[in-house]
Structures are given as structure tokens and as C-alpha cells.
Short mmCIF file of C-alpha atoms and ligand atoms in Angstrom, two decimals:
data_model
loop_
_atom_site.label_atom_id
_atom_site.label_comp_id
_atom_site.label_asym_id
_atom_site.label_seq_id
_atom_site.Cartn_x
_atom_site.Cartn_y
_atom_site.Cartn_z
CA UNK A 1 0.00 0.00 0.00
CA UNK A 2 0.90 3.55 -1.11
CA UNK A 3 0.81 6.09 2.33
CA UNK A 4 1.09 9.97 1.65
CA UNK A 5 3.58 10.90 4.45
CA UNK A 6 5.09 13.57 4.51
CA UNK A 7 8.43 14.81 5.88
CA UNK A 8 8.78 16.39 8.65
CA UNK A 9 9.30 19.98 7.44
CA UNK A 10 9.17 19.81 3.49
CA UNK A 11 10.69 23.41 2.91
CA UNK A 12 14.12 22.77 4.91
CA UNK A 13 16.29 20.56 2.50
CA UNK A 14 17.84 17.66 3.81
CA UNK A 15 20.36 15.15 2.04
CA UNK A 16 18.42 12.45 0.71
CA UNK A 17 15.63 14.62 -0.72
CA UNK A 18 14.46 16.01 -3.58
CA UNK A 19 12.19 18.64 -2.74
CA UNK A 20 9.62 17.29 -0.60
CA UNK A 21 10.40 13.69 -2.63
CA UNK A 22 12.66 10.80 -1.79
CA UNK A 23 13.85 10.23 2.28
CA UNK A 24 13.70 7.09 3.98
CA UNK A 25 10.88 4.89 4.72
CA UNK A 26 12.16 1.94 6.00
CA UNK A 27 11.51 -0.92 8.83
CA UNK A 28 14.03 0.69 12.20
CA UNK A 29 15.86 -2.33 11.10
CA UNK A 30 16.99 -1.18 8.18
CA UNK A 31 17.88 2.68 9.18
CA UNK A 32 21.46 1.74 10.72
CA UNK A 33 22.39 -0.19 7.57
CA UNK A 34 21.71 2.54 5.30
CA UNK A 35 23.16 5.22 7.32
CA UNK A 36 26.16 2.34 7.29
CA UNK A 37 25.84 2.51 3.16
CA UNK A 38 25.57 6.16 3.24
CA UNK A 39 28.82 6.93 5.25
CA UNK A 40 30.60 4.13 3.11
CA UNK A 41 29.23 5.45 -0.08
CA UNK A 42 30.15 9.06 0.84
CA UNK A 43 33.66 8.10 1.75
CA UNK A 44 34.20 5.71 -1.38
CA UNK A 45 33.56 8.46 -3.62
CA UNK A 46 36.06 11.22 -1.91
CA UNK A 47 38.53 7.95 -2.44
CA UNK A 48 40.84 8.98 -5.78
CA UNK A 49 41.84 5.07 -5.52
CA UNK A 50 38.08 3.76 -5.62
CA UNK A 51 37.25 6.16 -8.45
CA UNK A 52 40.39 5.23 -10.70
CA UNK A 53 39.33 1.53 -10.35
CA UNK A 54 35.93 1.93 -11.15
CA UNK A 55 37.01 4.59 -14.17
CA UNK A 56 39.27 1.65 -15.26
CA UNK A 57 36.54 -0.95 -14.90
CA UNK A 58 33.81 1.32 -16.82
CA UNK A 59 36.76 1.56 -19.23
CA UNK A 60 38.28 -1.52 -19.74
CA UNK A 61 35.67 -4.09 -18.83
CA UNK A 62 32.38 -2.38 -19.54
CA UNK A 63 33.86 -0.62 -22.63
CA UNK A 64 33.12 3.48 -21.69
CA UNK A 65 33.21 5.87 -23.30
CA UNK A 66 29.96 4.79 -25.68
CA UNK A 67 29.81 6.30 -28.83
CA UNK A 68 27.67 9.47 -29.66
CA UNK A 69 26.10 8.28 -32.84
CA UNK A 70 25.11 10.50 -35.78
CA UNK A 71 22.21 8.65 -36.94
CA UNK A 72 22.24 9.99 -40.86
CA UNK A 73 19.35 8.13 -42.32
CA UNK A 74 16.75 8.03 -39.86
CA UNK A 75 17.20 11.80 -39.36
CA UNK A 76 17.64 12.22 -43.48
CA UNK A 77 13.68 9.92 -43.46
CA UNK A 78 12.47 11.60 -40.52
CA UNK A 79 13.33 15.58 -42.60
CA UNK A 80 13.67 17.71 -39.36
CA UNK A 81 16.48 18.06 -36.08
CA UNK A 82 19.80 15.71 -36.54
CA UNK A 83 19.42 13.03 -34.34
CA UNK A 84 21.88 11.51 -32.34
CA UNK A 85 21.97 8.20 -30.24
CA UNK A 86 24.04 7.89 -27.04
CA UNK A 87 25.09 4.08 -27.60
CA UNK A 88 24.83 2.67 -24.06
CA UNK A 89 23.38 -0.26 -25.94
CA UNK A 90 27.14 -1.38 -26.62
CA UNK A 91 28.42 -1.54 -23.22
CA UNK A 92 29.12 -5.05 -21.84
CA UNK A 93 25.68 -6.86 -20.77
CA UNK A 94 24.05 -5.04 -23.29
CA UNK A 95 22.50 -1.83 -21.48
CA UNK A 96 23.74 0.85 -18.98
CA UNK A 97 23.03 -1.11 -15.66
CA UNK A 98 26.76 -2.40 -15.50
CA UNK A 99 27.56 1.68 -15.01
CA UNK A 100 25.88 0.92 -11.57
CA UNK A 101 26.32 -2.62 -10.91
CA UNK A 102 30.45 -1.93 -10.86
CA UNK A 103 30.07 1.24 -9.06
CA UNK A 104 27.91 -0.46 -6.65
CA UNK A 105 30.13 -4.35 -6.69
CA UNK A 106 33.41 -2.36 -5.43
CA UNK A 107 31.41 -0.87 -2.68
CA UNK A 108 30.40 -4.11 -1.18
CA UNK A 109 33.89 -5.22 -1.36
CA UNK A 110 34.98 -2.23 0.31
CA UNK A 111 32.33 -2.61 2.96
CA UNK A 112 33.82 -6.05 3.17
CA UNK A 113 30.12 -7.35 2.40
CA UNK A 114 30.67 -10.83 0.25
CA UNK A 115 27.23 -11.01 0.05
CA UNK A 116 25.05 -9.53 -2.85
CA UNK A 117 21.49 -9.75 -3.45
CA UNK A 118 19.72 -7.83 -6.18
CA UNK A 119 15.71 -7.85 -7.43
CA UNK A 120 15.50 -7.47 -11.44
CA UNK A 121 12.61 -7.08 -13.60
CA UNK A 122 13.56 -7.50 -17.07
CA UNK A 123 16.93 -9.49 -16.04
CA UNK A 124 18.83 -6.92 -17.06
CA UNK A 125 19.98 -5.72 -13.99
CA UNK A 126 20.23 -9.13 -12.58
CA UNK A 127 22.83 -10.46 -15.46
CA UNK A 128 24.84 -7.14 -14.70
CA UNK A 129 25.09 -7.80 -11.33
CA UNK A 130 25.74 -11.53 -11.74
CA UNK A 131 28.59 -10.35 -13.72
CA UNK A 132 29.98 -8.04 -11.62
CA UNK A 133 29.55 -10.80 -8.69
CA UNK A 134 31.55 -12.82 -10.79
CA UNK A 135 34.55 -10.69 -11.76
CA UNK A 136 35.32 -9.82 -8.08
CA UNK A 137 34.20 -13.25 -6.34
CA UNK A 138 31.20 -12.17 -4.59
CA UNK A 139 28.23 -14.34 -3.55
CA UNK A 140 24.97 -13.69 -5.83
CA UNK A 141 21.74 -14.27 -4.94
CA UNK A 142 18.97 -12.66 -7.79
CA UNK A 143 14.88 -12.07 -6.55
CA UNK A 144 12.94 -12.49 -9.69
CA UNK A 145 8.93 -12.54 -9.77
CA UNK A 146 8.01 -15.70 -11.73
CA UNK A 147 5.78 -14.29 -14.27
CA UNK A 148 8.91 -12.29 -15.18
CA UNK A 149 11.35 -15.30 -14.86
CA UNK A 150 9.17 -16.94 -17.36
CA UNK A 151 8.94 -13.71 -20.05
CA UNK A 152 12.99 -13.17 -19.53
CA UNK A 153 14.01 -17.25 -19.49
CA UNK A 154 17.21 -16.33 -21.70
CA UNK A 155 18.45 -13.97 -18.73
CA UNK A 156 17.66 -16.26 -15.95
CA UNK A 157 19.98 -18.45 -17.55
CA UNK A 158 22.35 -16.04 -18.02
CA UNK A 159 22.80 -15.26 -14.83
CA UNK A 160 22.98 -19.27 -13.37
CA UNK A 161 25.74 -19.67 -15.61
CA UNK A 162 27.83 -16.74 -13.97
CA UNK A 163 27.01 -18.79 -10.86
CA UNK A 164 24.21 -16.26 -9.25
CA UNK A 165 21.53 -18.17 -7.36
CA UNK A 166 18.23 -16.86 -9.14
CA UNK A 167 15.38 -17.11 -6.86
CA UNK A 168 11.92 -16.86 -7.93
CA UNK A 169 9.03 -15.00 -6.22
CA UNK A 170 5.06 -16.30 -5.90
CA UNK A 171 3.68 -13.38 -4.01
CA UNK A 172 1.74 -10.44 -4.96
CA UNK A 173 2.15 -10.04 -8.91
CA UNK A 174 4.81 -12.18 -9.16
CA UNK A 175 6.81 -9.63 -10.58
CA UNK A 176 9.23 -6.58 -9.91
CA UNK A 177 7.47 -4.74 -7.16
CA UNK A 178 6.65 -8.53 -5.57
CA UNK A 179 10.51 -9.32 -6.38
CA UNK A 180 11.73 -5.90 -4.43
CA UNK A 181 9.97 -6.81 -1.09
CA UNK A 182 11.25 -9.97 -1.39
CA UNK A 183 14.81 -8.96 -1.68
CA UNK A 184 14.00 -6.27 1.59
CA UNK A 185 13.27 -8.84 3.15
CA UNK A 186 16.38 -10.79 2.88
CA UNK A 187 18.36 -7.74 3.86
CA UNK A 188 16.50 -7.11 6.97
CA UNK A 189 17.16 -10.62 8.09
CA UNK A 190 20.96 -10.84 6.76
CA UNK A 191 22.10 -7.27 6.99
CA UNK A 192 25.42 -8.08 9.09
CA UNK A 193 27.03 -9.68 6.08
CA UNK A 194 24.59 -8.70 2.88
CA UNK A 195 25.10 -5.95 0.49
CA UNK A 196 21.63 -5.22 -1.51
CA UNK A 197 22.51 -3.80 -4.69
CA UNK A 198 19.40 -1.83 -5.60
CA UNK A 199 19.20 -1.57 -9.93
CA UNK A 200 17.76 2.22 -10.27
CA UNK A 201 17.66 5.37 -8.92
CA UNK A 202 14.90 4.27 -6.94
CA UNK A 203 14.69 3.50 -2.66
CA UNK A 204 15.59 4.99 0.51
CA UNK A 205 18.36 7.24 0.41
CA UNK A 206 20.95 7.06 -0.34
CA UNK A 207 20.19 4.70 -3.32
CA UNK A 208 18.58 7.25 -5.78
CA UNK A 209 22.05 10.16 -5.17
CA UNK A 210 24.43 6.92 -5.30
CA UNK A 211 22.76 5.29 -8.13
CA UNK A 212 22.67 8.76 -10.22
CA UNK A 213 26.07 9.67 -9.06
CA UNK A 214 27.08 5.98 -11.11
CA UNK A 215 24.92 6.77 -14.16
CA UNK A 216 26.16 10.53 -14.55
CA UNK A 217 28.93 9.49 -16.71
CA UNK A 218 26.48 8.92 -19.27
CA UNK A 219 25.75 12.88 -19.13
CA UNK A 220 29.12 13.99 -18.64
CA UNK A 221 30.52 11.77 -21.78
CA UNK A 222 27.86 13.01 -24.02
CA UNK A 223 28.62 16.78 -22.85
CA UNK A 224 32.06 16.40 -24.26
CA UNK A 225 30.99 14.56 -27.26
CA UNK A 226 28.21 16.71 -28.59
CA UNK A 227 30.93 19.75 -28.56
CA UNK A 228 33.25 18.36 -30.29
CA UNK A 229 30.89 17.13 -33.03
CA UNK A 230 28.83 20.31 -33.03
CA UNK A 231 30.20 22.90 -30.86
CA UNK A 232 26.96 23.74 -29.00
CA UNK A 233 24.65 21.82 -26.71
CA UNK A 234 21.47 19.60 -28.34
CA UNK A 235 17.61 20.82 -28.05
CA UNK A 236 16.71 18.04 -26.34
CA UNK A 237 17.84 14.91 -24.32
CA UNK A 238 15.55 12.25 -24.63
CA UNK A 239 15.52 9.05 -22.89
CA UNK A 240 12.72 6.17 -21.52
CA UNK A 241 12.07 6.12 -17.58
CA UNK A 242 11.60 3.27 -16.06
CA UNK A 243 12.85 4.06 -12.13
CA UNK A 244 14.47 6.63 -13.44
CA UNK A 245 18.45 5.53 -13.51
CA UNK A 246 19.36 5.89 -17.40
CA UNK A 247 17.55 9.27 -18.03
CA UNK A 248 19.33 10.84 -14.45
CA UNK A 249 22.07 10.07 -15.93
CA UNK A 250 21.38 11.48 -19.27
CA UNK A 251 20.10 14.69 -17.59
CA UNK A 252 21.78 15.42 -14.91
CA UNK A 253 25.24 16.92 -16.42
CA UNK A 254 22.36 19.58 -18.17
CA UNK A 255 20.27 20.01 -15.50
CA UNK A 256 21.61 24.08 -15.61
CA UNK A 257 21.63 24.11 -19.08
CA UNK A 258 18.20 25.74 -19.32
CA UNK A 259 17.98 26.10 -23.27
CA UNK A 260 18.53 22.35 -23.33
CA UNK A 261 15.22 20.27 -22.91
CA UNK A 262 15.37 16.94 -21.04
CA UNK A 263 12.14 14.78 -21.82
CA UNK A 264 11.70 11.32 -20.07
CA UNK A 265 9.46 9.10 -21.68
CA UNK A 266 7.13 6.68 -19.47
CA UNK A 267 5.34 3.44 -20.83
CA UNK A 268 2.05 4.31 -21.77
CA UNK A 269 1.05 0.58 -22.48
CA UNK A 270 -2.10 -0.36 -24.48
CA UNK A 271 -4.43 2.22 -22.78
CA UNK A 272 -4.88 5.56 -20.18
CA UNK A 273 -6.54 3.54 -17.80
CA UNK A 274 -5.41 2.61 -14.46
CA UNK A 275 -3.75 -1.22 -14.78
CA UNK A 276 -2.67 -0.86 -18.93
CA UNK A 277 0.13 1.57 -18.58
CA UNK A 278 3.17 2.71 -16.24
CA UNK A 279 3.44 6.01 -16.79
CA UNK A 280 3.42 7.68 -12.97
CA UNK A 281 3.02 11.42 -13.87
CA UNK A 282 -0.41 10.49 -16.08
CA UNK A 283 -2.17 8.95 -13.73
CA UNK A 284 0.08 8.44 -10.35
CA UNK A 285 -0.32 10.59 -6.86
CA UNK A 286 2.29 11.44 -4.67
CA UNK A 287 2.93 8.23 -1.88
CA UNK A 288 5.45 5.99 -1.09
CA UNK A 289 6.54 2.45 -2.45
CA UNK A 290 9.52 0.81 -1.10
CA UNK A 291 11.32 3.23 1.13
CA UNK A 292 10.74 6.50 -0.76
CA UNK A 293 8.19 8.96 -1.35
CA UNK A 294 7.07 9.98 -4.65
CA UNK A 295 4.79 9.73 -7.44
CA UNK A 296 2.97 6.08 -7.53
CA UNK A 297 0.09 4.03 -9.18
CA UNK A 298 -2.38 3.78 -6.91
CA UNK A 299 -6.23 3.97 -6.39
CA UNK A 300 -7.95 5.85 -4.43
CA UNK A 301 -7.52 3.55 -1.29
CA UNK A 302 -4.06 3.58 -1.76
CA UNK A 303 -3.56 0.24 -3.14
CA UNK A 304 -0.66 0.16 -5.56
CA UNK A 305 -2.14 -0.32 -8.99
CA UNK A 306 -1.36 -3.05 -11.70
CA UNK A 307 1.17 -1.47 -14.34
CA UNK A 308 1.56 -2.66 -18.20
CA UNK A 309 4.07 -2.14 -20.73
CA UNK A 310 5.71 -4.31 -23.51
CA UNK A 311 8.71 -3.59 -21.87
CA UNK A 312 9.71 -5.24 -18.47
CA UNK A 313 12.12 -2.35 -17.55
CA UNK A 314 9.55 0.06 -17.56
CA UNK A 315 6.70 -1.81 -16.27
CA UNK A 316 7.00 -0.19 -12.26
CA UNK A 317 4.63 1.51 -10.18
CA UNK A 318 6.72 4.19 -8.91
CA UNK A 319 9.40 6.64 -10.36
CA UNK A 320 12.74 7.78 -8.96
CA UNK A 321 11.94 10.72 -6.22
CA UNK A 322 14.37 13.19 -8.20
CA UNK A 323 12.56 12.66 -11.28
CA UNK A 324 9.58 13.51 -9.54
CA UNK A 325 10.77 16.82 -8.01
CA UNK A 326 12.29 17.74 -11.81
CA UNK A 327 8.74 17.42 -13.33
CA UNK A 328 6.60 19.41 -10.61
CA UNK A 329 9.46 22.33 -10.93
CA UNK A 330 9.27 21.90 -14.84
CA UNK A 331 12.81 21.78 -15.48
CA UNK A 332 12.04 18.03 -17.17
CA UNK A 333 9.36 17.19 -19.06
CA UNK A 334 7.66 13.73 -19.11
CA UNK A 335 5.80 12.09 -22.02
CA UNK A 336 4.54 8.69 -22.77
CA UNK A 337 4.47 6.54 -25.12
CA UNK A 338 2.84 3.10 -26.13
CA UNK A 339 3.55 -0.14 -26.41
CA UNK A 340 2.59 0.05 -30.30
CA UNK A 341 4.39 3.33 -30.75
CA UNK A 342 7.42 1.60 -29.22
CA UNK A 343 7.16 -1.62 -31.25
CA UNK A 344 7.81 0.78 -34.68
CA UNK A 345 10.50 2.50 -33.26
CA UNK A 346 11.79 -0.68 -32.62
CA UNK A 347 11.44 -1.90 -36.68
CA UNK A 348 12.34 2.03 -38.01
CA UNK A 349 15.72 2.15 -35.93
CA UNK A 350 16.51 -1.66 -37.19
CA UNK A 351 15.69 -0.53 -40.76
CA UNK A 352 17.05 2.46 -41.36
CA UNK A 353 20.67 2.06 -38.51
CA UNK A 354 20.70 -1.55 -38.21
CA UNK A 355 20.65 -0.93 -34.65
CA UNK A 356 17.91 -3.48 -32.79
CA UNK A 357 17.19 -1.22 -29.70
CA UNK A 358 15.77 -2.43 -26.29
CA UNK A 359 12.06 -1.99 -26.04
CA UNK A 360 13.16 0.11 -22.98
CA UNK A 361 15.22 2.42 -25.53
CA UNK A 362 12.52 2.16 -28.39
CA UNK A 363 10.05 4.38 -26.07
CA UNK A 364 12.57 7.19 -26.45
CA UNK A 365 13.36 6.46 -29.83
CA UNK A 366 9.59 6.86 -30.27
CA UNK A 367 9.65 10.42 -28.68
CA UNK A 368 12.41 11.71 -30.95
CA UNK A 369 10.32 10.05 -34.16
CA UNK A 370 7.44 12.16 -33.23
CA UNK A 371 8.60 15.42 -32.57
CA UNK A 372 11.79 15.53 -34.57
CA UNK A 373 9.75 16.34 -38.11
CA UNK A 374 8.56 19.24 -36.50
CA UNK A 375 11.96 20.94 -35.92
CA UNK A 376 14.50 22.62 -37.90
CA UNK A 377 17.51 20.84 -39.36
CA UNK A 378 19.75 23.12 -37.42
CA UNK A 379 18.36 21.72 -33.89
CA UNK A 380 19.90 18.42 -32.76
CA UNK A 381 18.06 15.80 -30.57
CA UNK A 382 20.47 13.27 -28.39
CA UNK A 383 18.46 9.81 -27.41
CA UNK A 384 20.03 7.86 -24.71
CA UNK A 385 20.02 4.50 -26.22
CA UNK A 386 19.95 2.44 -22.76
CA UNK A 387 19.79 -0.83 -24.20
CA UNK A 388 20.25 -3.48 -26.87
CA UNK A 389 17.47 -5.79 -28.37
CA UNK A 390 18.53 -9.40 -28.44
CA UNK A 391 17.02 -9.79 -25.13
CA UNK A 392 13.65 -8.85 -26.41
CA UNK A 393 13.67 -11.45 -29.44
CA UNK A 394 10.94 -13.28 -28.16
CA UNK A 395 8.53 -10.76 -27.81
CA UNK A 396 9.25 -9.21 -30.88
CA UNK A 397 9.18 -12.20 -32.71
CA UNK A 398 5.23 -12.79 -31.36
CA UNK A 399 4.37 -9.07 -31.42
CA UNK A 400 5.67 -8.03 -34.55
CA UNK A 401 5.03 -11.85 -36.35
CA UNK A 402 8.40 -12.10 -37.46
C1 PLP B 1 16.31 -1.49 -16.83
C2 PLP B 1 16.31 -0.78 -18.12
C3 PLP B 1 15.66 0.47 -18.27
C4 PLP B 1 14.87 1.12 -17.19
O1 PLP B 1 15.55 1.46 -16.03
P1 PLP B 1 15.99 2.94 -15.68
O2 PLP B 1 16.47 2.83 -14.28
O3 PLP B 1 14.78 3.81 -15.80
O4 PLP B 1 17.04 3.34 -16.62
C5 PLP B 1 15.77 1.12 -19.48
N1 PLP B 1 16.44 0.57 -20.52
C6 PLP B 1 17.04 -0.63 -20.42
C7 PLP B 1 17.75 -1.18 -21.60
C8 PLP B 1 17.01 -1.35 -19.23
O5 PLP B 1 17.62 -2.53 -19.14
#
């Protein structure tokens, strides 16, 4: 259930929120470990040795920097703004989650945690963190709901073969929100010696900061980029929100960059009403889900709603807290788009790049189809390309009757 607490005294700031969003709403057994993960967390990144082994990590291992993609044709077809696509799709794993999952993995090792459990939707975030368990010899235990264990079989077996423990969950949904409690509730009883390695910029604090602070290189790499291929910033940053972790770290390196637009796109599903979508700022109310406060699917008792979208990694309830204090001061804007809008972004970007996107990816990709027609060929849209396809083969294959 959804509660609309709020803190104590929403106009003084306080780390950890976001406005009056984000904080910490957690069982008392819980508090000391995160205050544990925030002091470690705080110190690891004033630690010039941690960040030159994660830069070297990101660099060698997960293959950063991604290229900044001029995508000719599909701008050329589309006859408006250039278009440009951030390539996180060819980082190892296949999508921006290892950004966070090594970030994250050296933390627990530095906490001397040997211990990692994770939740994941999609599997994404489970196979990155089954990697990273892997490269530094760290126990892995994945939560998965089992309708989603069933849609993502290919990643489930990904991640037993890096020698991760994948445990399926029966309760509630059976799926990421079910999965999440599930791995709470594993912490709670094995804190002492478990690190819980939380997949977006999404829980008590200080999960969303941390989390952004490991995606920001996206932003800060595409910054650099853009001015050396143009010399000015873009019109617009676009990129799909699921919790929130790829487009933070899109955004955030522009979020004083005023002339530059940053538009997250939401799933919009097959329909506006409550149960066929997950888009949070259409038709969510401020509340909080799973330690933080802000804006979730619910109905009017509270009750967190049912959320749809072809795509697993956008299919939540809730939205990352800063996300939610950047759309009610307007500095980001949030769309939606649907499942059928995403599916032929999906088949234009194949056709025209040769680049199979995630259907996580597509919903941006959608965005920047839409609008860019509309705009002169002087203005230049970036998309954050967060993922790769292969994973969603099967559901293309039946959706699209390949
Ligand atoms: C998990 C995932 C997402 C959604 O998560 P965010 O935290 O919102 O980025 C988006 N794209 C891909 C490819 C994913 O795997």
C-alpha cells in the first residue's frame, strides 16, 4: 500500500531529498544499515583510488566511453532536427546497468560485504550484477517474480551460468514490485554480512544520489561529445524512464543548461486507464513504495495499482523521487508513449541504422520520431540509447510476427 507521508518539514532541505520527494521509509531495522551505506558510499567516492578503479573498470571491462552516434538516415527519413543516439546499448551486458552494478560491486567489497542480493525485472539488472559478482568473487543471490522469470528465461539463464543463485518470487504479482519486497526482506534478516545492490535510482536514500552519481557518466561523456561534433549543446535529451536511472544520468550533467530540454518518456502501455500503462506522472499521486516517497500508481484507497508495458524495464509503479521533483518544478518534461508506438521504433531504428534497440530504448526512440519532423535541421536531438534488443527477441518475434 501507497501512504502519503510527509516529511517532517518539506521546505528545509535535507540530504536524501528532492524537494519534498525521496527520504527514507524503511523498517528501524533497516535505518542503521543505510546510514552504514551512506557513510561508506560518501567516503568511497572522496577515495581517488576507488574512483580510478571503477574509471578503469567502466573503461576496460564495460567498454566506456559509448559512442555518440550521428544517426544519418533516420534523421535524413524523418526531414527535421539531426538526431543523435548515445550508444549505451554497446556496453558489456548489453544496457547501462553495468555503469551501476560496478560502481555499486566495489562498494560491497569495500564494505567487506561478500554477500550480494539484487531484485531485477527485465533481467537486465540481474545479469549485470551476476557479472559483476563474478569478476570480483562475490556471492549472488537474484529475486525475480516468476511471471517475469518466465517472459525473460534467456536472462535467468544467463545469470545461473555466472554462478548467481536466481530465486523466484510467488507473491503479490509475481513480478518486480513482488521481487523488491522480497529482496528487503532478505536484507532485513541478513544485513550483518549482505550488500543489496538496488538496480535504479529508486529506494531509501541514499540509493537514488548513489545510483545517479554511477549513471552521470552517461551525461558527462555526451557533454564532451556533442561539442566536439557540433560545438553547441542539443535541443533536447531524450531518454525512456523506467525508475528513473538511465535518463538521471542522461540529464543530470544539463540540468543548468536551461535552453537544453530533457524529456523522459514513461510506458504508456495499451491504454490511459489505471492497470494498462506505467506512466506515474499520467495517472500516479504522490505516496510511497519501497522506502521512498514519490509519485505512484495507486487507487484511491491507496492500493498500488497493476502497471503494463511491452517492456519489463519500464513496467513499475513508482518513479525515482528526483525525477519527480524535476517534473513538478518543470525543469524536465515527461511524455509517454505506447507499447505500439514503441514496437515501430523498434522496426524504423533496425531498418534504417541496423541498430535493434531495447524496447526500454525504443520508447525514447519513439519520442524523438514524433517530434523531430517538426523541428529545424539546425536543432539536434540526443536519445540515450539504454539498451540493446537481443534480449527482447521473443517478444518481438510474437508481437511483430516475425
Ligand atoms: C532497466 C532498463 C531500463 C529502465 O531502467 P531505468 O532505471 O529507468 O534506466 C531502461 N532501458 C534498459 C535497456 C534497461 O535494461
Amino acid at each position: 500500500m501507497a501512504s502519503t507521508i510527509l516529511p517532517a518539514n518539506p521546505s528545509k532541505p535535507r540530504a536524501g531529498r528532492f524537494g519534498v520527494y525521496g527520504g527514507r521509509y524503511v523498517p528501524e531495522t533497516l535505518m542503521a544499515a543505510l546510514v552504514e551505506l551512506e557513510h561508506a558510499y560518501e567516503a568511497a567516492k572522496a577515495d581517488a583510488a576507488f574512483q580510478a578503479e571503477l574509471t578503469s573498470l567502466l573503461t576496460d571491462y564495460a567498454g566506456r566511453p559509448t559512442p555518440l552516434y550521428f544517426a544519418n538516415r533516420l534523421s535524413e527519413q524523418l526531414g527535421g532536427a539531426k538526431i543523435y543516439l548515445k550508444r549505451e546499448d554497446l556496453l558489456h551486458t548489453g544496457a547501462h546497468k553495468i555503469n551501476n552494478a560496478l560502481g555499486q560491486g566495489l562498494l560491497a567489497r569495500r564494505m567487506g560485504k561478500r554477500r550480494i542480493i539484487a531484485e531485477t525485472g527485465a533481467g537486465q539488472h540481474g545479469v549485470a550484477t551476476a557479472t559483476v559478482c563474478a569478476l570480483l568473487g562475490l556471492d549472488c543471490v537474484i529475486y525475480m517474480g516468476d511471471v517475469d522469470m518466465e517472459r525473460q528465461e534467456l536472462n535467468v539463464l544467463r545469470m545461473r551460468l555466472l554462478g548467481a543463485e536466481v530465486r523466484g518470487v510467488s507473491s503479490g504479482s509475481r513480478t518486480l514490485k513482488d521481487a523488491i519486497s522480497e529482496a528487503m526482506r532478505d536484507w532485513v534478516t541478513n544485513v550483518r554480512t549482505t550488500y543489496y545492490l538496488l538496480g535504479s535510482a529508486l529506494g531509501a536514500h541514499p540509493y537514488p544520489t548513489m545510483v545517479r552519481d554511477f549513471q552521470r557518466v552517461i551525461g558527462m561523456e555526451l557533454k564532451r561529445q556533442i561539442l566536439e561534433k557540433e560545438g553547441r549543446l542539443p535541443s533536447a535529451i531524450i531518454a525512456c524512464v523506467g525508475g528513473g536511472s538511465n535518463s538521471i544520468g542522461a540529464f543530470y550533467e544539463f540540468l543548468n543548461d536551461r535552453d537544453v530540454r530533457l524529456i523522459g518518456v514513461e510506458a504508456g502501455g495499451r491504454g490511459t486507464a489505471l492497470g494498462e500503462h506505467a506512466a506515474r506522472f499520467q495517472g500516479g499521486a504522490p505516496g510511497v513504495l519501497q522506502g521512498t516517497y514519490s509519485y505512484v500508481l495507486q487507487d484511491e484507497d491507496g492500493q498500488i495499482a497493476q502497471t503494463h508495458s511491452v517492456s519489463a524495464g519500464l513496467d513499475y509503479a513508482s518513479i525515482g523521487p528526483e525525477h519527480a521533483a524535476l517534473h513538478d518544478s518543470g525543469r524536465a518534461e515527461y511524455v509517454s508513449c505506447d507499447d505500439a508506438a514503441a514496437l515501430d521504433a523498434v522496426v524504423k531504428l533496425a531498418r534504417t541504422e541496423g541498430i535493434l534497440p531495447a524496447l526500454e530504448s525504443a520508447h525514447a526512440v519513439a519520442e524523438a520520431m514524433r517530434i523531430a519532423p517538426s523541428m529545424s535541421p539546425r536543432e539536434i536531438l540526443v536519445v540515450n540509447l539504454s539498451g540493446r534488443g537481443d534480449k527482447d527477441m521473443g517478444i518481438l518475434a510474437r508481437e511483430l510476427k516475425l
